[in-house]
Coordinates of N, CA and C in Angstrom, one line a residue:
Chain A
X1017 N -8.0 13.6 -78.1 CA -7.5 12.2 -78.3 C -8.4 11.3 -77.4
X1018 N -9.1 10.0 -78.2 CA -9.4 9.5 -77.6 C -8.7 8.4 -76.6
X1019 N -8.9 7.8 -75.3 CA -8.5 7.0 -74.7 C -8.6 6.6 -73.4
X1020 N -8.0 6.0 -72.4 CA -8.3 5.7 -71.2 C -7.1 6.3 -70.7
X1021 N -7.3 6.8 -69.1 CA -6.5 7.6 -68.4 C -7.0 6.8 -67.0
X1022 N -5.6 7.2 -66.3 CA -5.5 6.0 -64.9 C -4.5 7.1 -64.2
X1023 N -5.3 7.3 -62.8 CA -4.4 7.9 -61.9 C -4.4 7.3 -60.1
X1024 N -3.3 7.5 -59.7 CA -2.1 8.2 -59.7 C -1.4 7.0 -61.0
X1025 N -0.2 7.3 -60.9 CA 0.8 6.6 -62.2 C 1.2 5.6 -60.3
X1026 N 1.7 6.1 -59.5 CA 2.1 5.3 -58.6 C 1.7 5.7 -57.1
X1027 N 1.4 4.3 -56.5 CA 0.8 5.0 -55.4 C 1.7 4.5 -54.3
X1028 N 1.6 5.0 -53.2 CA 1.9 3.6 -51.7 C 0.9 3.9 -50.8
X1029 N 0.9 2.8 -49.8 CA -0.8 2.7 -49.0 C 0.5 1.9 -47.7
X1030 N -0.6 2.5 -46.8 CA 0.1 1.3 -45.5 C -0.7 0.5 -45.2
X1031 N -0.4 -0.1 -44.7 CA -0.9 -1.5 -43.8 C -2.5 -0.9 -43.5
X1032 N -3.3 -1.6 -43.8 CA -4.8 -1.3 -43.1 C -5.2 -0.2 -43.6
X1033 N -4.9 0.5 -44.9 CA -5.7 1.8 -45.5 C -6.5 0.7 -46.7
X1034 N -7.7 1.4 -47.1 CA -8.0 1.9 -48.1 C -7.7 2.6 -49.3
X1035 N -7.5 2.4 -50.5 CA -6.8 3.1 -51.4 C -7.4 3.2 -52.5
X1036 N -8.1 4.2 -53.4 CA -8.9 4.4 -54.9 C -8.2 4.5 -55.7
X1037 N -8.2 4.0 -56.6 CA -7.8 3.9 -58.3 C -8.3 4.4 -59.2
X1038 N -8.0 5.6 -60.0 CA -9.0 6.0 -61.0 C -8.6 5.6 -62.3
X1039 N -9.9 5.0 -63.0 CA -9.7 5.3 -64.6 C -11.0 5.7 -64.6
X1040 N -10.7 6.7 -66.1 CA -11.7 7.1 -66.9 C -11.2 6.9 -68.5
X1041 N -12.3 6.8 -69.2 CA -12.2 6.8 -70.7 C -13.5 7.6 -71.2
X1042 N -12.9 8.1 -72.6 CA -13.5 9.1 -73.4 C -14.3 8.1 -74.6
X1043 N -13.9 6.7 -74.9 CA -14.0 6.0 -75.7 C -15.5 6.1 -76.8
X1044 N -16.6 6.3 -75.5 CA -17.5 5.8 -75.5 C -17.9 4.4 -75.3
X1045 N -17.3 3.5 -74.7 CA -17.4 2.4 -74.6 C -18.3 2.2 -73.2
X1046 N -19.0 0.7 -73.3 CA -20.0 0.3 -72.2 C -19.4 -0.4 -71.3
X1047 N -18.2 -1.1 -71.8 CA -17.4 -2.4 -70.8 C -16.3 -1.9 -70.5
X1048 N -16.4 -2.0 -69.0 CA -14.8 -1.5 -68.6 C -14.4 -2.8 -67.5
X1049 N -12.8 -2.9 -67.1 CA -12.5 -3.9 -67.0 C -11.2 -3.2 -66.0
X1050 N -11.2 -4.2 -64.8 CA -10.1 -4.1 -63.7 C -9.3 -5.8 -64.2
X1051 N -7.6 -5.0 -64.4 CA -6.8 -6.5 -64.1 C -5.9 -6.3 -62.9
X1052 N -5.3 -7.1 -62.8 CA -3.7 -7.3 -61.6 C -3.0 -7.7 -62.1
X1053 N -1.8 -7.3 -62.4 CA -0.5 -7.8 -63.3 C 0.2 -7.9 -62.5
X1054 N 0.9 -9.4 -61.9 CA 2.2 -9.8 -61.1 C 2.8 -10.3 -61.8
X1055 N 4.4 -9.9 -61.3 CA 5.4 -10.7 -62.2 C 5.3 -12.2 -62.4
X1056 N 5.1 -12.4 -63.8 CA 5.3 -14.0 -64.1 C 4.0 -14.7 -63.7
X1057 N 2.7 -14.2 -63.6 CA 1.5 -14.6 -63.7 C 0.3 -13.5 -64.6
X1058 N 0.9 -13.1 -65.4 CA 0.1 -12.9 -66.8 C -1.4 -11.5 -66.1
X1059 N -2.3 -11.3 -66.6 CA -2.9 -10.6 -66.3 C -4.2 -11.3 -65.7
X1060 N -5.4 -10.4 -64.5 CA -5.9 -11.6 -63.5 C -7.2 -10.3 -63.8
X1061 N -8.4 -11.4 -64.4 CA -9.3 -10.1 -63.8 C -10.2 -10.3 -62.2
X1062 N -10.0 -8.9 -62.0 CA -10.5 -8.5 -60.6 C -12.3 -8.1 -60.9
X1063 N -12.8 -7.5 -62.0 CA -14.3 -7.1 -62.2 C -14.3 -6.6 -63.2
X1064 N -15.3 -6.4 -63.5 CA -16.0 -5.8 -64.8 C -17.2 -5.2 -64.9
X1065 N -17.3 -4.6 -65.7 CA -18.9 -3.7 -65.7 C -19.8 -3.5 -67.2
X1066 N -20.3 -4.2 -67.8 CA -21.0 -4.4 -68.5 C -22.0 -2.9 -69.0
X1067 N -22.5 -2.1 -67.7 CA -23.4 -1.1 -68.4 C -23.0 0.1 -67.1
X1068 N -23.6 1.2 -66.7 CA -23.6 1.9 -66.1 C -24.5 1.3 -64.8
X1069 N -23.8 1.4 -63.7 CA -24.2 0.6 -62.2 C -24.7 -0.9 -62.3
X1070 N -23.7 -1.6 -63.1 CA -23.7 -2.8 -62.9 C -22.1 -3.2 -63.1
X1071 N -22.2 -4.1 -62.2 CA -20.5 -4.5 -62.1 C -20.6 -6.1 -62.0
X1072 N -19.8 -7.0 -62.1 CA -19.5 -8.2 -61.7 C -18.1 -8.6 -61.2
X1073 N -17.9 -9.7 -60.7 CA -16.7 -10.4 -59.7 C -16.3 -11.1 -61.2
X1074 N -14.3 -11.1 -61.2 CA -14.2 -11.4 -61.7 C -13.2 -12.3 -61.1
X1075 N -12.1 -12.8 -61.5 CA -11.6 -14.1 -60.9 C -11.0 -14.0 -59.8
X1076 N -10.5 -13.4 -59.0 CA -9.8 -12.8 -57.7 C -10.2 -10.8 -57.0
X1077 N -11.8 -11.7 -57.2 CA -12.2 -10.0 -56.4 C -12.4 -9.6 -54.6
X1078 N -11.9 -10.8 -54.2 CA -12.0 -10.7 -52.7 C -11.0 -9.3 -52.8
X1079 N -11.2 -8.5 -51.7 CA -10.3 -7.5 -51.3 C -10.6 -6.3 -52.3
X1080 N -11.8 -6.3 -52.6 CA -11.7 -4.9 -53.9 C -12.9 -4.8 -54.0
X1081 N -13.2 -3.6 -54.2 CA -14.8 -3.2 -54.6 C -14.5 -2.0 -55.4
X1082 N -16.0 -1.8 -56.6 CA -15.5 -0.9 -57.8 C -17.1 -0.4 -57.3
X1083 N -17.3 0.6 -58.3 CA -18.7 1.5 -58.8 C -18.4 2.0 -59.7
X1084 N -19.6 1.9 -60.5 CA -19.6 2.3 -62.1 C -21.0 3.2 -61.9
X1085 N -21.0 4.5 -61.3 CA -21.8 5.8 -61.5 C -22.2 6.3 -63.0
X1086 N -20.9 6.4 -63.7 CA -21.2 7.4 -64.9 C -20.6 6.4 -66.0
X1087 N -20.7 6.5 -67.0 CA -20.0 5.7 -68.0 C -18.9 6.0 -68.4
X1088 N -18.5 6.9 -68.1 CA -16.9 7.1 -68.4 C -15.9 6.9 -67.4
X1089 N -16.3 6.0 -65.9 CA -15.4 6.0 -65.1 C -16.1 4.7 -64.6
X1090 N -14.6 4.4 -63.8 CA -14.4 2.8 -63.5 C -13.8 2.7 -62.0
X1091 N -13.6 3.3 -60.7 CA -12.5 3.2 -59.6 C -12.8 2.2 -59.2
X1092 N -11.3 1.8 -58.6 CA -10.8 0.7 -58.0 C -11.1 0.5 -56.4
X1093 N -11.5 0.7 -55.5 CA -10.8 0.8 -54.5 C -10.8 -0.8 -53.6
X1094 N -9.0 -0.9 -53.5 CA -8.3 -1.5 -52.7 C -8.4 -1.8 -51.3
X1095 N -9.2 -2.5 -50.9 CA -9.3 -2.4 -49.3 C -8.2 -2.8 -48.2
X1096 N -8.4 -2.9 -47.1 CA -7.3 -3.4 -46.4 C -7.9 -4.8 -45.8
X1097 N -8.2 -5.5 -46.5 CA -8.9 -7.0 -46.3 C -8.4 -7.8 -47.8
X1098 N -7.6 -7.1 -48.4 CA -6.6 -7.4 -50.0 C -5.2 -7.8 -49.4
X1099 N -5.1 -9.0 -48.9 CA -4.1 -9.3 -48.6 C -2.3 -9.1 -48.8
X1100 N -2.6 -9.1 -50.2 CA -1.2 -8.9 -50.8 C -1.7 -7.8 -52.3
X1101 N -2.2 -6.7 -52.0 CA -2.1 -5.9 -52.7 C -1.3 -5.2 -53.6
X1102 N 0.3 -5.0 -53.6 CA 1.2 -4.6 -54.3 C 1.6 -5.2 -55.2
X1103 N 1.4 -4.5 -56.4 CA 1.0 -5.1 -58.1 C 0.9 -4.0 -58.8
X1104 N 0.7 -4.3 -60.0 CA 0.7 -3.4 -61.1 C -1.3 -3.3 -61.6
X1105 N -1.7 -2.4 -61.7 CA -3.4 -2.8 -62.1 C -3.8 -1.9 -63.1
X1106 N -4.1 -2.6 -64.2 CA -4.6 -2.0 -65.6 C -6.2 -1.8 -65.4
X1107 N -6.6 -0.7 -66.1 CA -8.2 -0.4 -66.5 C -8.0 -0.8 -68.0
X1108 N -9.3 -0.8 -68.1 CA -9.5 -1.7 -70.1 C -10.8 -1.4 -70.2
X1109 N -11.1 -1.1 -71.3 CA -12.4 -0.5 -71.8 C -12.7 -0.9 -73.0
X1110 N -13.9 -1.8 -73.2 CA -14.3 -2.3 -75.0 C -15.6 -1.8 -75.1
X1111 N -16.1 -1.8 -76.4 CA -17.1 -1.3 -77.0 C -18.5 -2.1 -76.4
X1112 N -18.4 -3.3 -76.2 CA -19.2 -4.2 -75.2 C -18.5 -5.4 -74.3
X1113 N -19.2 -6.2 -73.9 CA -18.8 -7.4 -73.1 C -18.9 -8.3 -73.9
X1114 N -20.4 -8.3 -74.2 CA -20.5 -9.5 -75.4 C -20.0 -10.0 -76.4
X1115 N -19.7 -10.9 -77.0 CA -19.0 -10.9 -78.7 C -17.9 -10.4 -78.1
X1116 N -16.5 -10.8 -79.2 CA -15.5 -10.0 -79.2 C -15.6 -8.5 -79.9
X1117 N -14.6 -8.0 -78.7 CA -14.4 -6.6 -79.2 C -13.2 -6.1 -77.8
X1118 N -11.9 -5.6 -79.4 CA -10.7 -5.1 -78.8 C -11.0 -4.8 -77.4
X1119 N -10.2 -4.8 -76.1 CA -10.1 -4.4 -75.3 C -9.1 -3.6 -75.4
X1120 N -9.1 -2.1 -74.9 CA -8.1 -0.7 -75.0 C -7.6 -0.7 -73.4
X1121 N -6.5 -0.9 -73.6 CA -5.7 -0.7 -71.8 C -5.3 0.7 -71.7
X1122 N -5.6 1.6 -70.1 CA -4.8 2.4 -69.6 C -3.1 2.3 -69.4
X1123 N -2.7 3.2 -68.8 CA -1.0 3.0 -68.8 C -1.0 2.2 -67.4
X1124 N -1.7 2.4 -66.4 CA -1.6 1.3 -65.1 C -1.1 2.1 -64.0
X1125 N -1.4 1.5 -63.1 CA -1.1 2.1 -61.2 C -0.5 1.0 -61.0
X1126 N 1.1 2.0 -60.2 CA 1.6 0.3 -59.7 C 1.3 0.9 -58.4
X1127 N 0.6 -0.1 -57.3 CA 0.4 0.3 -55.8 C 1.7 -0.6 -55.7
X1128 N 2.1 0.0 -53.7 CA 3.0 -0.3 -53.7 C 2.2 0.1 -52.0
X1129 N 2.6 -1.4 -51.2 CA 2.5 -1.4 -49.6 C 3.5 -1.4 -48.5
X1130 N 3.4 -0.4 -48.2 CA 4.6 0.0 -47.6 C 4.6 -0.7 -46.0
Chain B
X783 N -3.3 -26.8 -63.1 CA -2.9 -26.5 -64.6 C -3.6 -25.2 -65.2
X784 N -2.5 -24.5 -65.4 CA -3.5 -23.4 -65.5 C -3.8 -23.2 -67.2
X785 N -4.9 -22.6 -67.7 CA -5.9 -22.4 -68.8 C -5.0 -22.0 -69.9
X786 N -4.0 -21.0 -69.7 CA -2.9 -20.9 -70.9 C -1.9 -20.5 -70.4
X787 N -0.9 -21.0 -70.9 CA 0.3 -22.0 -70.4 C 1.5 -20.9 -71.5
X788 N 2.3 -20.2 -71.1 CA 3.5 -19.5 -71.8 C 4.7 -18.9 -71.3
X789 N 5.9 -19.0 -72.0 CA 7.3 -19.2 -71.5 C 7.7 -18.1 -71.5
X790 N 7.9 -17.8 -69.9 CA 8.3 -16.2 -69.2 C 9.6 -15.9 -70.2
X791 N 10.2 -16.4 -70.7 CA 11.3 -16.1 -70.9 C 12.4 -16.0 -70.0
X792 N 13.4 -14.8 -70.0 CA 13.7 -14.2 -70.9 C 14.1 -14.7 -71.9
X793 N 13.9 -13.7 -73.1 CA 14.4 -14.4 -74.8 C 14.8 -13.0 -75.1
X794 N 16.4 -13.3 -75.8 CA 17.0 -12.4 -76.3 C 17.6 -12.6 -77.4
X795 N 17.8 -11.7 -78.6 CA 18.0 -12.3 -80.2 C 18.5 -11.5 -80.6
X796 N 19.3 -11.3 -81.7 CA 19.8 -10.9 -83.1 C 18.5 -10.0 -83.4
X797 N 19.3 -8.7 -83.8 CA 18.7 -7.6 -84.6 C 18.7 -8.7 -85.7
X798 N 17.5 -8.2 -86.4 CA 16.9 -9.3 -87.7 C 17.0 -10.5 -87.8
X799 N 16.7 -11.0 -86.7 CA 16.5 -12.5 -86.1 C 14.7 -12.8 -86.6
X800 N 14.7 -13.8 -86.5 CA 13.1 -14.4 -87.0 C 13.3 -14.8 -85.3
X801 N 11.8 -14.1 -84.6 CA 11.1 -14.4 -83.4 C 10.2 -15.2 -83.1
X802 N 10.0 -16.4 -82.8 CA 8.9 -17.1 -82.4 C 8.2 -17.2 -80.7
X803 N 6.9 -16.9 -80.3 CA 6.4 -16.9 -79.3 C 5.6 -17.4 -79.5
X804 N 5.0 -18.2 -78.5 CA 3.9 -19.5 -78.5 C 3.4 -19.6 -77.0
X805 N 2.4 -19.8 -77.6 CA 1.4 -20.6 -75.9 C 0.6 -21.6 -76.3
X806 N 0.4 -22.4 -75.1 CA -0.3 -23.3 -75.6 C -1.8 -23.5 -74.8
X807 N -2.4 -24.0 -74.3 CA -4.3 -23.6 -73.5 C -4.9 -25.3 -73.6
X808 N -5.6 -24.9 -72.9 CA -6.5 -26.6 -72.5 C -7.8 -26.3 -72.4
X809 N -8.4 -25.1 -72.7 CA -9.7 -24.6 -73.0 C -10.3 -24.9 -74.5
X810 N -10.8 -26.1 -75.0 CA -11.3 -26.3 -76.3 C -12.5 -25.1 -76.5
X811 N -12.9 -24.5 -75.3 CA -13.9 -23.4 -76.0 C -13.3 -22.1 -76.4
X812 N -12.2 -21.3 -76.4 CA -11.8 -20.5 -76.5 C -11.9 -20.2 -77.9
X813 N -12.4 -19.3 -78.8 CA -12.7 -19.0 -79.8 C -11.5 -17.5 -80.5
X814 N -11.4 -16.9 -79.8 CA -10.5 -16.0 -80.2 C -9.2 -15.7 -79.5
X815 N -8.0 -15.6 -80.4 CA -6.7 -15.3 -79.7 C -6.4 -14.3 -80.0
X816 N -5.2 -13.2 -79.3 CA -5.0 -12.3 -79.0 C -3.3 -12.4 -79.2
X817 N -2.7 -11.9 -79.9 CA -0.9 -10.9 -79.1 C -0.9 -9.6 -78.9
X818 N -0.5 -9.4 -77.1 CA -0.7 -8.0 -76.9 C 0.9 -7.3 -76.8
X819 N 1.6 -6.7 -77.2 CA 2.7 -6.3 -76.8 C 2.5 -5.2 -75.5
X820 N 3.4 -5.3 -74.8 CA 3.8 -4.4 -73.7 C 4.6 -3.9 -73.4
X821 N 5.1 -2.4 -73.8 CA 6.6 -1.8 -72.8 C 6.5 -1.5 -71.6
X822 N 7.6 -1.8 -71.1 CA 8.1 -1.7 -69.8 C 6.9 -0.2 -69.0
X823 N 6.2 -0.8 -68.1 CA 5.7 0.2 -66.9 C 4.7 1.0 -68.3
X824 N 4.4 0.3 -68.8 CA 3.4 0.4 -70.2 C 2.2 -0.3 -70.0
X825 N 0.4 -0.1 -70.4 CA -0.3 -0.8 -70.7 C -0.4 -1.4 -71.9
X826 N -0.8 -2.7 -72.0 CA -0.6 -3.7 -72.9 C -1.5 -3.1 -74.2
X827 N -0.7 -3.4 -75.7 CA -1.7 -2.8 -76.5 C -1.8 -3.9 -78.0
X828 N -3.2 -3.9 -78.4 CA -3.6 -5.3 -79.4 C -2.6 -5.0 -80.6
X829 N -1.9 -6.2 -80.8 CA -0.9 -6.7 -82.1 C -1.5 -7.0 -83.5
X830 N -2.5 -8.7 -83.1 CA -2.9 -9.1 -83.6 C -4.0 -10.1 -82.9
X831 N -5.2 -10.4 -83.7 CA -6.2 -11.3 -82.9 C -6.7 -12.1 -84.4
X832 N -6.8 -13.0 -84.2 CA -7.1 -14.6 -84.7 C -8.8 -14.9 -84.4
X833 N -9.5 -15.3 -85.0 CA -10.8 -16.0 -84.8 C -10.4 -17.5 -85.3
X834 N -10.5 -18.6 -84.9 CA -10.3 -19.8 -85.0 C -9.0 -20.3 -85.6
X835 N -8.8 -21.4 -85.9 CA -7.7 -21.6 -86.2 C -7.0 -20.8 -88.2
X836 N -5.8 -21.1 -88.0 CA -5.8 -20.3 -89.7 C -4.4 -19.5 -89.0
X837 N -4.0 -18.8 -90.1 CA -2.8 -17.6 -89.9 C -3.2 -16.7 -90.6
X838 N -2.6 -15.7 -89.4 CA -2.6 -13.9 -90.2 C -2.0 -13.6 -90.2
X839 N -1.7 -11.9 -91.2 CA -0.2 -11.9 -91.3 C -0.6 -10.2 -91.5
X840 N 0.6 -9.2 -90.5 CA 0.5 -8.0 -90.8 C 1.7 -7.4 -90.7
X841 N 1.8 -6.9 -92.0 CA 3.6 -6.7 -92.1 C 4.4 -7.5 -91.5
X842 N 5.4 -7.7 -90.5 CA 6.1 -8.2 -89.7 C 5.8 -9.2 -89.0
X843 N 4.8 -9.3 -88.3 CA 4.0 -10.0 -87.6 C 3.3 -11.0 -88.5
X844 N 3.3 -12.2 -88.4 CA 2.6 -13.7 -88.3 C 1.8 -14.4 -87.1
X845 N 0.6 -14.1 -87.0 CA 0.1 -15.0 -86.0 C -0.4 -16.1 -86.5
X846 N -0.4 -16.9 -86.1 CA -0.9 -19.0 -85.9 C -1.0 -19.3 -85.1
X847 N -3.0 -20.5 -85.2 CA -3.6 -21.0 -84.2 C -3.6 -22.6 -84.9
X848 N -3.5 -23.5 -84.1 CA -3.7 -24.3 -84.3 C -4.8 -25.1 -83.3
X849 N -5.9 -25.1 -83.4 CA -7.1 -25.3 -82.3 C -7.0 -26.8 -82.1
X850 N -6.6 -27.7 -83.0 CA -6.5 -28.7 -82.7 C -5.3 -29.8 -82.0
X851 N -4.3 -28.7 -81.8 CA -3.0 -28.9 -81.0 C -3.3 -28.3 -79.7
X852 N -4.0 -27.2 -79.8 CA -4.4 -26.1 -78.5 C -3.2 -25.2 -78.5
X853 N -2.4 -24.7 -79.8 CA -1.1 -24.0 -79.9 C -0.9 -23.0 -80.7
X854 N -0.9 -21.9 -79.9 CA -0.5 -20.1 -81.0 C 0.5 -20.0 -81.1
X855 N 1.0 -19.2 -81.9 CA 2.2 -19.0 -81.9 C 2.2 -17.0 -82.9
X856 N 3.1 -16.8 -82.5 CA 3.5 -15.4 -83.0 C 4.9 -15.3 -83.7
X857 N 5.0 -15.0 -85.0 CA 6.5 -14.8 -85.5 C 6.7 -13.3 -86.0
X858 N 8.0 -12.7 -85.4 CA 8.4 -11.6 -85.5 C 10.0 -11.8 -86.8
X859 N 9.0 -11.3 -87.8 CA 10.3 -11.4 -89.1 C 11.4 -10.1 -88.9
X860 N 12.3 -10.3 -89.0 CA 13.4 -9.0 -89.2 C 13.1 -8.3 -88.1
X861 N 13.4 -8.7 -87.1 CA 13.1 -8.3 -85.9 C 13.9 -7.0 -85.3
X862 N 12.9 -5.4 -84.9 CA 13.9 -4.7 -84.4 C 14.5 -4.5 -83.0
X863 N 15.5 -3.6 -82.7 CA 15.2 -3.1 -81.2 C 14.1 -2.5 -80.8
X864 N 13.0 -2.1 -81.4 CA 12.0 -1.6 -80.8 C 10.7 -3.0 -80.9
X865 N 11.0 -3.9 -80.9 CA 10.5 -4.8 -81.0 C 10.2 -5.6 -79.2
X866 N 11.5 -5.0 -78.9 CA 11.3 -5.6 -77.7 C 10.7 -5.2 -76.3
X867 N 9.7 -6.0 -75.7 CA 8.8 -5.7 -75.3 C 8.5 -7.0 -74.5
X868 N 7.7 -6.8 -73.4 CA 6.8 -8.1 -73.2 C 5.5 -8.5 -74.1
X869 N 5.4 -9.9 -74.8 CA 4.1 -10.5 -75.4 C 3.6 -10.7 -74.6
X870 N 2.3 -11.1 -74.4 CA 1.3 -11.9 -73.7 C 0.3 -12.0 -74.8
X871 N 0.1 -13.3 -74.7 CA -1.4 -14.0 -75.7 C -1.9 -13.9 -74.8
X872 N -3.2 -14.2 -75.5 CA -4.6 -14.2 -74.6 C -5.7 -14.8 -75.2
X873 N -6.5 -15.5 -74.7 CA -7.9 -16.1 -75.5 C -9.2 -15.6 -75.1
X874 N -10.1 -15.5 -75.8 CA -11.2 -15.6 -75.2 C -12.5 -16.7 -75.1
X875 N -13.2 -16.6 -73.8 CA -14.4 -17.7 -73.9 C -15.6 -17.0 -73.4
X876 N -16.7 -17.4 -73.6 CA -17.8 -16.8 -72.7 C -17.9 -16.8 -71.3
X877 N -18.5 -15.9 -70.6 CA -18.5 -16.9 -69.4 C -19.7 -16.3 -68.7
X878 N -20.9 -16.6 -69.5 CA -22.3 -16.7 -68.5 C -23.0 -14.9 -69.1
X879 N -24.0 -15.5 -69.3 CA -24.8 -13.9 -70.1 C -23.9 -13.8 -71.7
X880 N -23.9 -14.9 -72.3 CA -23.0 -13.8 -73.5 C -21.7 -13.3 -73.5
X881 N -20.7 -13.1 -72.1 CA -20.0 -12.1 -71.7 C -18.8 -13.0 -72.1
X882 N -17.6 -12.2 -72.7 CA -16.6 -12.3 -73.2 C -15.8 -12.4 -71.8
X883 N -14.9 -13.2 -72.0 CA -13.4 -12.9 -70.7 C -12.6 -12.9 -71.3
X884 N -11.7 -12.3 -71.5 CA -10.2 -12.7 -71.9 C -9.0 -13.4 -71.0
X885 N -8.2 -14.3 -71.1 CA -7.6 -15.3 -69.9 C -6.2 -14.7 -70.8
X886 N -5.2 -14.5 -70.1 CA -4.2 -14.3 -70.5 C -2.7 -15.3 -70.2
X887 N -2.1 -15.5 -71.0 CA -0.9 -16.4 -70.5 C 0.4 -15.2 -69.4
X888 N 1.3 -15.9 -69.5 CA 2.4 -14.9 -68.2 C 2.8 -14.2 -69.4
X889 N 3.4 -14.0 -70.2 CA 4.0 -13.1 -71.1 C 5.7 -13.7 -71.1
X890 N 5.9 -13.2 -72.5 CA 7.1 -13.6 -72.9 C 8.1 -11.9 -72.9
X891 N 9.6 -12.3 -72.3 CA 10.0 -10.6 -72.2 C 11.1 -11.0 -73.5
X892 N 10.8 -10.1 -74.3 CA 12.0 -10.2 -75.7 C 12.4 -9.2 -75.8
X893 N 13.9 -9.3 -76.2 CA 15.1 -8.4 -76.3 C 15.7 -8.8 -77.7
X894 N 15.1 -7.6 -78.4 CA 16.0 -7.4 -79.6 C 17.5 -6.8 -79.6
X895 N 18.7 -7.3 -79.4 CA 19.9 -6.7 -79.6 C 20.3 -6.1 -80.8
X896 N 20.6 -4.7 -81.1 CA 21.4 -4.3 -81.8 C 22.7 -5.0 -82.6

């Protein structure tokens, strides 16, 4: 089956850790994509990656840094300089960046700051 | 004022109720819209997507843009309990290199009642 996979399903982090997020996809796809889903402000992107070891900032990337090594994976990791971290965070993977083309979402990590 | 503009709800209706969800946006460049449905502690997954103004229609589902009002809208005919879900529209624009963003509104949470 093709698709995107996101692990853990749920996390918690304390105060001042660091915390990685994994997706991977089988898709074949070149563009992968970090969001933040809070209640009642819609979906926020954090970065994007256009090709293999290239990434960009997306609208609220302070507190987060990604690497894109291989083309089938995308990690998150959460720093402890991410002020209000606890949220829900989707991976999304399309066929390119350019032009439209569907974006396919993971099931999502809710972190949670204890 | 933010880019696209939609009513958190809650909206709750009649099994075989006619559904309407709408957003409205202040980005005249946005070229393609989007309805993504989402279940609960679910990643969001494509409904239906629009290129300019006009209506489409797939089974159940009716989407409508009107580019010159800045207003989508989504109608859910004969509406079931598994219908219910959170919507979120979404548009897209370029933004620098060619590169697609998609901007999402807050999402609407609908409750189909039995």
């Amino acid at each position: 089956d093709g698709g995107i996979t996101q692990s853990p399903k749920y996390l918690f982090r304390k105060e001042g850790q660091n915390v990685t997020l994994s997706c991977e996809q089988n898709l074949n796809h070149d563009a992968m994509y970090w969001y933040r889903q809070d209640p009642g402000q819609g979906l926020r992107l954090i970065y994007y990656s256009q090709i293999v070891n290239d990434f960009q900032k997306g609208d609220i990337a302070e507190g987060y840094s990604v690497s894109r090594e291989k083309k089938e994976s995308f990690p998150l990791t959460v720093t402890s300089a991410q002020k209000n971290p606890t949220a829900f965070y989707l991976c999304a993977s399309s066929k390119t960046v350019t032009s439209y083309n569907e974006q396919f979402f993971g099931p999502g990590t809710r972190l949670t700051v204890l | 004022q933010k880019e696209v503009e939609q009513d958190p709800g809650p909206l709750s209706v009649p099994e075989g109720a006619i559904v309407s969800l709408n957003c409205t946006y202040s980005n005249s460049a946005f070229q393609y819209f989007m309805w993504y449905r989402q279940y609960s502690r679910k990643g969001p997954e494509l409904l239906m997507y629009t290129y300019s103004s006009g209506n489409k229609e797939d089974g159940r589902f009716t989407a409508q843009v009107d580019k010159s009002s800045k207003y989508i809208s989504l109608f859910i005919r004969d509406s079931q309990p598994s219908d219910s879900a959170t919507y979120l529209c979404a548009m897209s624009a370029s933004f620098g290199q060619g590169a697609q963003k998609l901007v999402f509104g807050q999402g609407t949470r609908l409750t189909i009642n039995p």
